[in-house]
């Protein structure tokens, strides 16, 4: 470190020599750009760089201009003229991306023929990327030609999770990170400090590694290390925070992109079991956009309504004389917004409505003797003052709960079957399915109960209104029921709140059966449903089927070693609510254009069929003319040969004209 004796200070730089080049690479990756304070930043460079810059030729050489090559748009599929959706299938070692449309439009878009050894595939939340998992790590693909967009070197990766806004990726491997001697070093690779960890957080655009974690904390109890909860890291809806739980102790919230612990301290919560972030609804996004516009304009005027901050909910069990408790917490203010005490609690499950309007806490309670269990639904109304809570009491055990997307209804699957929890071979558990709806200014009311079902899964259409009740994972039953909850009401009026009697038109549209079904998923438009039977679960009649919302089968393919079927997600519409209202109002005009396209397609198909028939007839006539010509030449040749031989042959033919039999009487 050169020293200036006159000032008694260093000259502002120093030379550091390492034993190995990897150590020097690590030092640059870790320390270059490190901020000492607001005015001082630490810089680290190779000594060879200084020599190279000192020995540079001072003569200016104009660089060669490279031809501009435009990059493919990662959301180009949204501009498809037919507005088709896409889906990916994984069978054997083959991954195919397909267009979904009419039979003439359903084409294979891409096949990853040069890549094998897939573990599984996954779409990003907004459909921008498709991720493939390999032994070496994760690859992201995108664009019209499906070129590689990014890669993340996490060997033996088993699970991945995208952040909601597709800015970050979490990877996990059951094998701890090991950095061998001589391994590549840099911001996109693991360093020796990461050894022993299992979870990695990556920046998708740059590919840089942000931080690694161990699957379990050092102070976890041995019994808690038997099972890992996934996703291990849970994201706030705006990608600003990511949190992980230390069961029974605390919730640690990290701030992006630096991955520093927010406020330099965790949320100490004794006995905490689980937590969930509140989703961000359309109302919240509109408020955020208004706030952003006001800030960008530099106006000092206050917005009419401040956008609500991120919220999370967690629950703690009963400890000694303390009751179980559900707590709503604002973040980053860490303000407790609402608490609800619960008694005789066995288990709690947290269910957010996708717009963040409601929160349902499914509470499994036990009697004082603890011999039987019943269920309560604690429903928080998140858009009302002081977050009021309504209790829906149920006598049976709830197997599944699901909110209607962008709606005020929910469906539950419940059962009082004595075989529940321990069914014998070939025994199917009987269930009941019920629908509930919020009356404005009142409480949730029961709309209808469907008794004596075998359904164990609820799948709402992403547009609401339609719902499928499925029997999944059963070896003896595989039924599908397609229901319309607004059969007798106008959908546009329902969305605008003009029709208050929403439960009057619950109608069964159709039933179907897909043997061995393991997965049920709606497409983004809410018009089609895909069911699949994965070889990861069983090996009987693997394959997939696509149905319309009425339960009519459109496509069914039985494929050996079939593993996955996933619809490609779509990002949120850019149309305003007013524009969407205009589209619904003028839907008949748009439908005429669609009818014309359908008629044009049918006519083009008919024209192709007519052209094919005409070509076949022309070929037949040409062949017939050729045969006649050849036959005529053969006849003329025979007649010429007969005349040259001058031999006349007479043929006598006897023909019986009439024969009469008469009997002579003597």
mmCIF file of N, CA, C and O in Angstrom, residues 257-315:
data_model
loop_
_atom_site.group_PDB
_atom_site.id
_atom_site.type_symbol
_atom_site.label_atom_id
_atom_site.label_comp_id
_atom_site.label_asym_id
_atom_site.label_seq_id
_atom_site.Cartn_x
_atom_site.Cartn_y
_atom_site.Cartn_z
ATOM 1 N N UNK A 257 -33.232 -5.704 -5.007
ATOM 2 C CA UNK A 257 -32.454 -6.825 -5.520
ATOM 3 C C UNK A 257 -31.234 -7.203 -4.672
ATOM 4 O O UNK A 257 -30.521 -8.134 -5.010
ATOM 5 N N UNK A 258 -30.983 -6.472 -3.601
ATOM 6 C CA UNK A 258 -29.771 -6.727 -2.826
ATOM 7 C C UNK A 258 -29.847 -7.963 -1.951
ATOM 8 O O UNK A 258 -28.818 -8.439 -1.475
ATOM 9 N N UNK A 259 -31.056 -8.474 -1.705
ATOM 10 C CA UNK A 259 -31.277 -9.645 -0.855
ATOM 11 C C UNK A 259 -30.794 -9.406 0.570
ATOM 12 O O UNK A 259 -30.407 -10.338 1.276
ATOM 13 N N UNK A 260 -30.803 -8.131 1.002
ATOM 14 C CA UNK A 260 -30.453 -7.832 2.391
ATOM 15 C C UNK A 260 -31.679 -8.030 3.279
ATOM 16 O O UNK A 260 -32.824 -7.828 2.849
ATOM 17 N N UNK A 261 -31.451 -8.413 4.506
ATOM 18 C CA UNK A 261 -32.539 -8.588 5.461
ATOM 19 C C UNK A 261 -33.182 -7.235 5.734
ATOM 20 O O UNK A 261 -32.499 -6.287 6.139
ATOM 21 N N UNK A 262 -34.489 -7.128 5.485
ATOM 22 C CA UNK A 262 -35.164 -5.846 5.623
ATOM 23 C C UNK A 262 -35.124 -5.382 7.084
ATOM 24 O O UNK A 262 -35.485 -6.117 8.001
ATOM 25 N N UNK A 263 -34.696 -4.131 7.250
ATOM 26 C CA UNK A 263 -34.598 -3.576 8.596
ATOM 27 C C UNK A 263 -33.536 -4.236 9.448
ATOM 28 O O UNK A 263 -33.474 -3.988 10.665
ATOM 29 N N UNK A 264 -32.715 -5.088 8.853
ATOM 30 C CA UNK A 264 -31.637 -5.804 9.533
ATOM 31 C C UNK A 264 -32.131 -6.689 10.675
ATOM 32 O O UNK A 264 -31.373 -7.029 11.581
ATOM 33 N N UNK A 265 -33.416 -7.053 10.627
ATOM 34 C CA UNK A 265 -33.930 -7.949 11.654
ATOM 35 C C UNK A 265 -35.145 -8.690 11.112
ATOM 36 O O UNK A 265 -35.886 -8.181 10.254
ATOM 37 N N UNK A 266 -35.337 -9.902 11.626
ATOM 38 C CA UNK A 266 -36.473 -10.722 11.229
ATOM 39 C C UNK A 266 -37.674 -10.410 12.114
ATOM 40 O O UNK A 266 -37.562 -9.722 13.136
ATOM 41 N N UNK A 267 -38.820 -10.929 11.681
ATOM 42 C CA UNK A 267 -40.035 -10.813 12.484
ATOM 43 C C UNK A 267 -40.055 -11.969 13.481
ATOM 44 O O UNK A 267 -40.294 -13.118 13.106
ATOM 45 N N UNK A 268 -39.781 -11.690 14.725
ATOM 46 C CA UNK A 268 -39.759 -12.728 15.755
ATOM 47 C C UNK A 268 -41.198 -13.064 16.141
ATOM 48 O O UNK A 268 -41.908 -12.236 16.724
ATOM 49 N N UNK A 269 -41.634 -14.278 15.818
ATOM 50 C CA UNK A 269 -43.009 -14.702 16.085
ATOM 51 C C UNK A 269 -42.942 -16.096 16.708
ATOM 52 O O UNK A 269 -42.661 -17.076 16.012
ATOM 53 N N UNK A 270 -43.193 -16.179 17.969
ATOM 54 C CA UNK A 270 -43.091 -17.456 18.666
ATOM 55 C C UNK A 270 -44.186 -18.416 18.180
ATOM 56 O O UNK A 270 -45.364 -18.086 18.169
ATOM 57 N N UNK A 271 -43.758 -19.592 17.768
ATOM 58 C CA UNK A 271 -44.688 -20.634 17.368
ATOM 59 C C UNK A 271 -45.236 -20.515 15.964
ATOM 60 O O UNK A 271 -46.109 -21.315 15.583
ATOM 61 N N UNK A 272 -44.792 -19.551 15.139
ATOM 62 C CA UNK A 272 -45.357 -19.343 13.812
ATOM 63 C C UNK A 272 -45.263 -20.629 12.983
ATOM 64 O O UNK A 272 -44.239 -21.320 12.977
ATOM 65 N N UNK A 273 -46.370 -20.942 12.296
ATOM 66 C CA UNK A 273 -46.454 -22.183 11.521
ATOM 67 C C UNK A 273 -46.393 -21.916 10.025
ATOM 68 O O UNK A 273 -45.670 -22.570 9.290
ATOM 69 N N UNK A 274 -47.165 -20.929 9.559
ATOM 70 C CA UNK A 274 -47.226 -20.676 8.112
ATOM 71 C C UNK A 274 -47.624 -19.225 7.880
ATOM 72 O O UNK A 274 -48.184 -18.562 8.769
ATOM 73 N N UNK A 275 -47.355 -18.739 6.668
ATOM 74 C CA UNK A 275 -47.725 -17.369 6.293
ATOM 75 C C UNK A 275 -47.939 -17.314 4.791
ATOM 76 O O UNK A 275 -47.484 -18.176 4.038
ATOM 77 N N UNK A 276 -48.642 -16.273 4.329
ATOM 78 C CA UNK A 276 -48.871 -16.038 2.903
ATOM 79 C C UNK A 276 -48.938 -14.537 2.655
ATOM 80 O O UNK A 276 -49.464 -13.782 3.469
ATOM 81 N N UNK A 277 -48.413 -14.092 1.496
ATOM 82 C CA UNK A 277 -48.535 -12.700 1.077
ATOM 83 C C UNK A 277 -49.919 -12.458 0.472
ATOM 84 O O UNK A 277 -50.494 -13.340 -0.168
ATOM 85 N N UNK A 278 -50.433 -11.257 0.625
ATOM 86 C CA UNK A 278 -51.703 -10.873 0.010
ATOM 87 C C UNK A 278 -51.473 -10.578 -1.473
ATOM 88 O O UNK A 278 -50.554 -9.837 -1.823
ATOM 89 N N UNK A 279 -52.279 -11.163 -2.381
ATOM 90 C CA UNK A 279 -52.118 -10.860 -3.810
ATOM 91 C C UNK A 279 -52.432 -9.395 -4.099
ATOM 92 O O UNK A 279 -53.112 -8.714 -3.325
ATOM 93 N N UNK A 280 -51.954 -8.942 -5.243
ATOM 94 C CA UNK A 280 -52.196 -7.564 -5.681
ATOM 95 C C UNK A 280 -53.317 -7.574 -6.705
ATOM 96 O O UNK A 280 -53.208 -8.203 -7.762
ATOM 97 N N UNK A 281 -54.411 -6.902 -6.401
ATOM 98 C CA UNK A 281 -55.565 -6.891 -7.285
ATOM 99 C C UNK A 281 -55.521 -5.770 -8.301
ATOM 100 O O UNK A 281 -54.626 -4.922 -8.306
ATOM 101 N N UNK A 282 -56.509 -5.776 -9.189
ATOM 102 C CA UNK A 282 -56.589 -4.729 -10.216
ATOM 103 C C UNK A 282 -56.741 -3.345 -9.586
ATOM 104 O O UNK A 282 -56.178 -2.363 -10.076
ATOM 105 N N UNK A 283 -57.490 -3.254 -8.485
ATOM 106 C CA UNK A 283 -57.666 -1.967 -7.808
ATOM 107 C C UNK A 283 -56.332 -1.447 -7.281
ATOM 108 O O UNK A 283 -56.028 -0.255 -7.387
ATOM 109 N N UNK A 284 -55.534 -2.353 -6.714
ATOM 110 C CA UNK A 284 -54.233 -1.936 -6.188
ATOM 111 C C UNK A 284 -53.315 -1.451 -7.300
ATOM 112 O O UNK A 284 -52.590 -0.457 -7.139
ATOM 113 N N UNK A 285 -53.341 -2.130 -8.429
ATOM 114 C CA UNK A 285 -52.480 -1.732 -9.541
ATOM 115 C C UNK A 285 -52.894 -0.377 -10.101
ATOM 116 O O UNK A 285 -52.040 0.441 -10.467
ATOM 117 N N UNK A 286 -54.200 -0.144 -10.168
ATOM 118 C CA UNK A 286 -54.661 1.166 -10.637
ATOM 119 C C UNK A 286 -54.213 2.268 -9.688
ATOM 120 O O UNK A 286 -53.763 3.343 -10.128
ATOM 121 N N UNK A 287 -54.309 2.022 -8.383
ATOM 122 C CA UNK A 287 -53.874 3.034 -7.408
ATOM 123 C C UNK A 287 -52.374 3.277 -7.518
ATOM 124 O O UNK A 287 -51.911 4.426 -7.424
ATOM 125 N N UNK A 288 -51.607 2.221 -7.734
ATOM 126 C CA UNK A 288 -50.154 2.384 -7.880
ATOM 127 C C UNK A 288 -49.816 3.181 -9.129
ATOM 128 O O UNK A 288 -48.902 4.016 -9.124
ATOM 129 N N UNK A 289 -50.536 2.930 -10.227
ATOM 130 C CA UNK A 289 -50.292 3.678 -11.453
ATOM 131 C C UNK A 289 -50.619 5.162 -11.269
ATOM 132 O O UNK A 289 -49.891 6.032 -11.759
ATOM 133 N N UNK A 290 -51.705 5.447 -10.548
ATOM 134 C CA UNK A 290 -52.055 6.849 -10.288
ATOM 135 C C UNK A 290 -50.974 7.527 -9.449
ATOM 136 O O UNK A 290 -50.569 8.658 -9.729
ATOM 137 N N UNK A 291 -50.507 6.823 -8.417
ATOM 138 C CA UNK A 291 -49.448 7.388 -7.585
ATOM 139 C C UNK A 291 -48.180 7.631 -8.393
ATOM 140 O O UNK A 291 -47.507 8.659 -8.227
ATOM 141 N N UNK A 292 -47.855 6.698 -9.279
ATOM 142 C CA UNK A 292 -46.648 6.846 -10.089
ATOM 143 C C UNK A 292 -46.758 8.041 -11.032
ATOM 144 O O UNK A 292 -45.791 8.788 -11.236
ATOM 145 N N UNK A 293 -47.953 8.256 -11.605
ATOM 146 C CA UNK A 293 -48.138 9.389 -12.507
ATOM 147 C C UNK A 293 -48.015 10.708 -11.756
ATOM 148 O O UNK A 293 -47.430 11.674 -12.250
ATOM 149 N N UNK A 294 -48.560 10.755 -10.535
ATOM 150 C CA UNK A 294 -48.465 11.977 -9.739
ATOM 151 C C UNK A 294 -47.014 12.267 -9.384
ATOM 152 O O UNK A 294 -46.545 13.409 -9.476
ATOM 153 N N UNK A 295 -46.278 11.237 -9.003
ATOM 154 C CA UNK A 295 -44.866 11.429 -8.655
ATOM 155 C C UNK A 295 -44.053 11.830 -9.874
ATOM 156 O O UNK A 295 -43.147 12.659 -9.791
ATOM 157 N N UNK A 296 -44.358 11.248 -11.042
ATOM 158 C CA UNK A 296 -43.615 11.587 -12.255
ATOM 159 C C UNK A 296 -43.877 13.013 -12.692
ATOM 160 O O UNK A 296 -42.988 13.690 -13.227
ATOM 161 N N UNK A 297 -45.095 13.499 -12.457
ATOM 162 C CA UNK A 297 -45.421 14.870 -12.858
ATOM 163 C C UNK A 297 -44.839 15.915 -11.910
ATOM 164 O O UNK A 297 -44.799 17.097 -12.233
ATOM 165 N N UNK A 298 -44.390 15.455 -10.718
ATOM 166 C CA UNK A 298 -43.825 16.380 -9.755
ATOM 167 C C UNK A 298 -44.855 17.221 -9.041
ATOM 168 O O UNK A 298 -44.523 18.197 -8.375
ATOM 169 N N UNK A 299 -46.129 16.849 -9.184
ATOM 170 C CA UNK A 299 -47.191 17.623 -8.549
ATOM 171 C C UNK A 299 -47.209 17.355 -7.055
ATOM 172 O O UNK A 299 -46.968 16.246 -6.602
ATOM 173 N N UNK A 300 -47.503 18.394 -6.293
ATOM 174 C CA UNK A 300 -47.572 18.252 -4.840
ATOM 175 C C UNK A 300 -48.950 17.816 -4.385
ATOM 176 O O UNK A 300 -49.176 17.581 -3.198
ATOM 177 N N UNK A 301 -49.890 17.708 -5.324
ATOM 178 C CA UNK A 301 -51.248 17.308 -4.953
ATOM 179 C C UNK A 301 -51.258 15.870 -4.491
ATOM 180 O O UNK A 301 -50.549 15.015 -5.015
ATOM 181 N N UNK A 302 -52.088 15.599 -3.514
ATOM 182 C CA UNK A 302 -52.199 14.250 -2.988
ATOM 183 C C UNK A 302 -53.166 13.442 -3.836
ATOM 184 O O UNK A 302 -54.116 13.961 -4.401
ATOM 185 N N UNK A 303 -52.892 12.154 -3.910
ATOM 186 C CA UNK A 303 -53.791 11.272 -4.634
ATOM 187 C C UNK A 303 -55.064 11.078 -3.827
ATOM 188 O O UNK A 303 -55.080 11.197 -2.611
ATOM 189 N N UNK A 304 -56.146 10.759 -4.549
ATOM 190 C CA UNK A 304 -57.425 10.583 -3.881
ATOM 191 C C UNK A 304 -57.411 9.377 -2.957
ATOM 192 O O UNK A 304 -58.067 9.383 -1.922
ATOM 193 N N UNK A 305 -56.686 8.360 -3.311
ATOM 194 C CA UNK A 305 -56.641 7.166 -2.484
ATOM 195 C C UNK A 305 -55.245 6.572 -2.549
ATOM 196 O O UNK A 305 -54.744 6.253 -3.624
ATOM 197 N N UNK A 306 -54.631 6.421 -1.427
ATOM 198 C CA UNK A 306 -53.284 5.884 -1.381
ATOM 199 C C UNK A 306 -53.317 4.379 -1.571
ATOM 200 O O UNK A 306 -54.150 3.679 -0.998
ATOM 201 N N UNK A 307 -52.418 3.884 -2.413
ATOM 202 C CA UNK A 307 -52.349 2.442 -2.654
ATOM 203 C C UNK A 307 -51.937 1.734 -1.367
ATOM 204 O O UNK A 307 -51.037 2.180 -0.659
ATOM 205 N N UNK A 308 -52.620 0.636 -1.067
ATOM 206 C CA UNK A 308 -52.312 -0.069 0.167
ATOM 207 C C UNK A 308 -50.973 -0.784 0.028
ATOM 208 O O UNK A 308 -50.595 -1.245 -1.057
ATOM 209 N N UNK A 309 -50.270 -0.881 1.126
ATOM 210 C CA UNK A 309 -48.959 -1.525 1.115
ATOM 211 C C UNK A 309 -49.124 -3.033 1.100
ATOM 212 O O UNK A 309 -50.225 -3.579 1.244
ATOM 213 N N UNK A 310 -48.004 -3.703 0.907
ATOM 214 C CA UNK A 310 -48.025 -5.162 0.936
ATOM 215 C C UNK A 310 -48.490 -5.647 2.306
ATOM 216 O O UNK A 310 -48.229 -5.016 3.335
ATOM 217 N N UNK A 311 -49.174 -6.777 2.290
ATOM 218 C CA UNK A 311 -49.647 -7.382 3.527
ATOM 219 C C UNK A 311 -49.322 -8.871 3.515
ATOM 220 O O UNK A 311 -49.260 -9.494 2.449
ATOM 221 N N UNK A 312 -49.126 -9.405 4.695
ATOM 222 C CA UNK A 312 -48.996 -10.848 4.829
ATOM 223 C C UNK A 312 -49.794 -11.295 6.044
ATOM 224 O O UNK A 312 -50.048 -10.523 6.966
ATOM 225 N N UNK A 313 -50.193 -12.553 6.031
ATOM 226 C CA UNK A 313 -50.958 -13.133 7.119
ATOM 227 C C UNK A 313 -50.203 -14.358 7.623
ATOM 228 O O UNK A 313 -49.623 -15.109 6.840
ATOM 229 N N UNK A 314 -50.175 -14.533 8.926
ATOM 230 C CA UNK A 314 -49.552 -15.720 9.506
ATOM 231 C C UNK A 314 -50.419 -16.209 10.658
ATOM 232 O O UNK A 314 -51.274 -15.487 11.180
ATOM 233 N N UNK A 315 -50.208 -17.462 11.048
ATOM 234 C CA UNK A 315 -50.972 -17.997 12.174
ATOM 235 C C UNK A 315 -50.048 -18.742 13.121
ATOM 236 O O UNK A 315 -49.032 -19.307 12.719
#
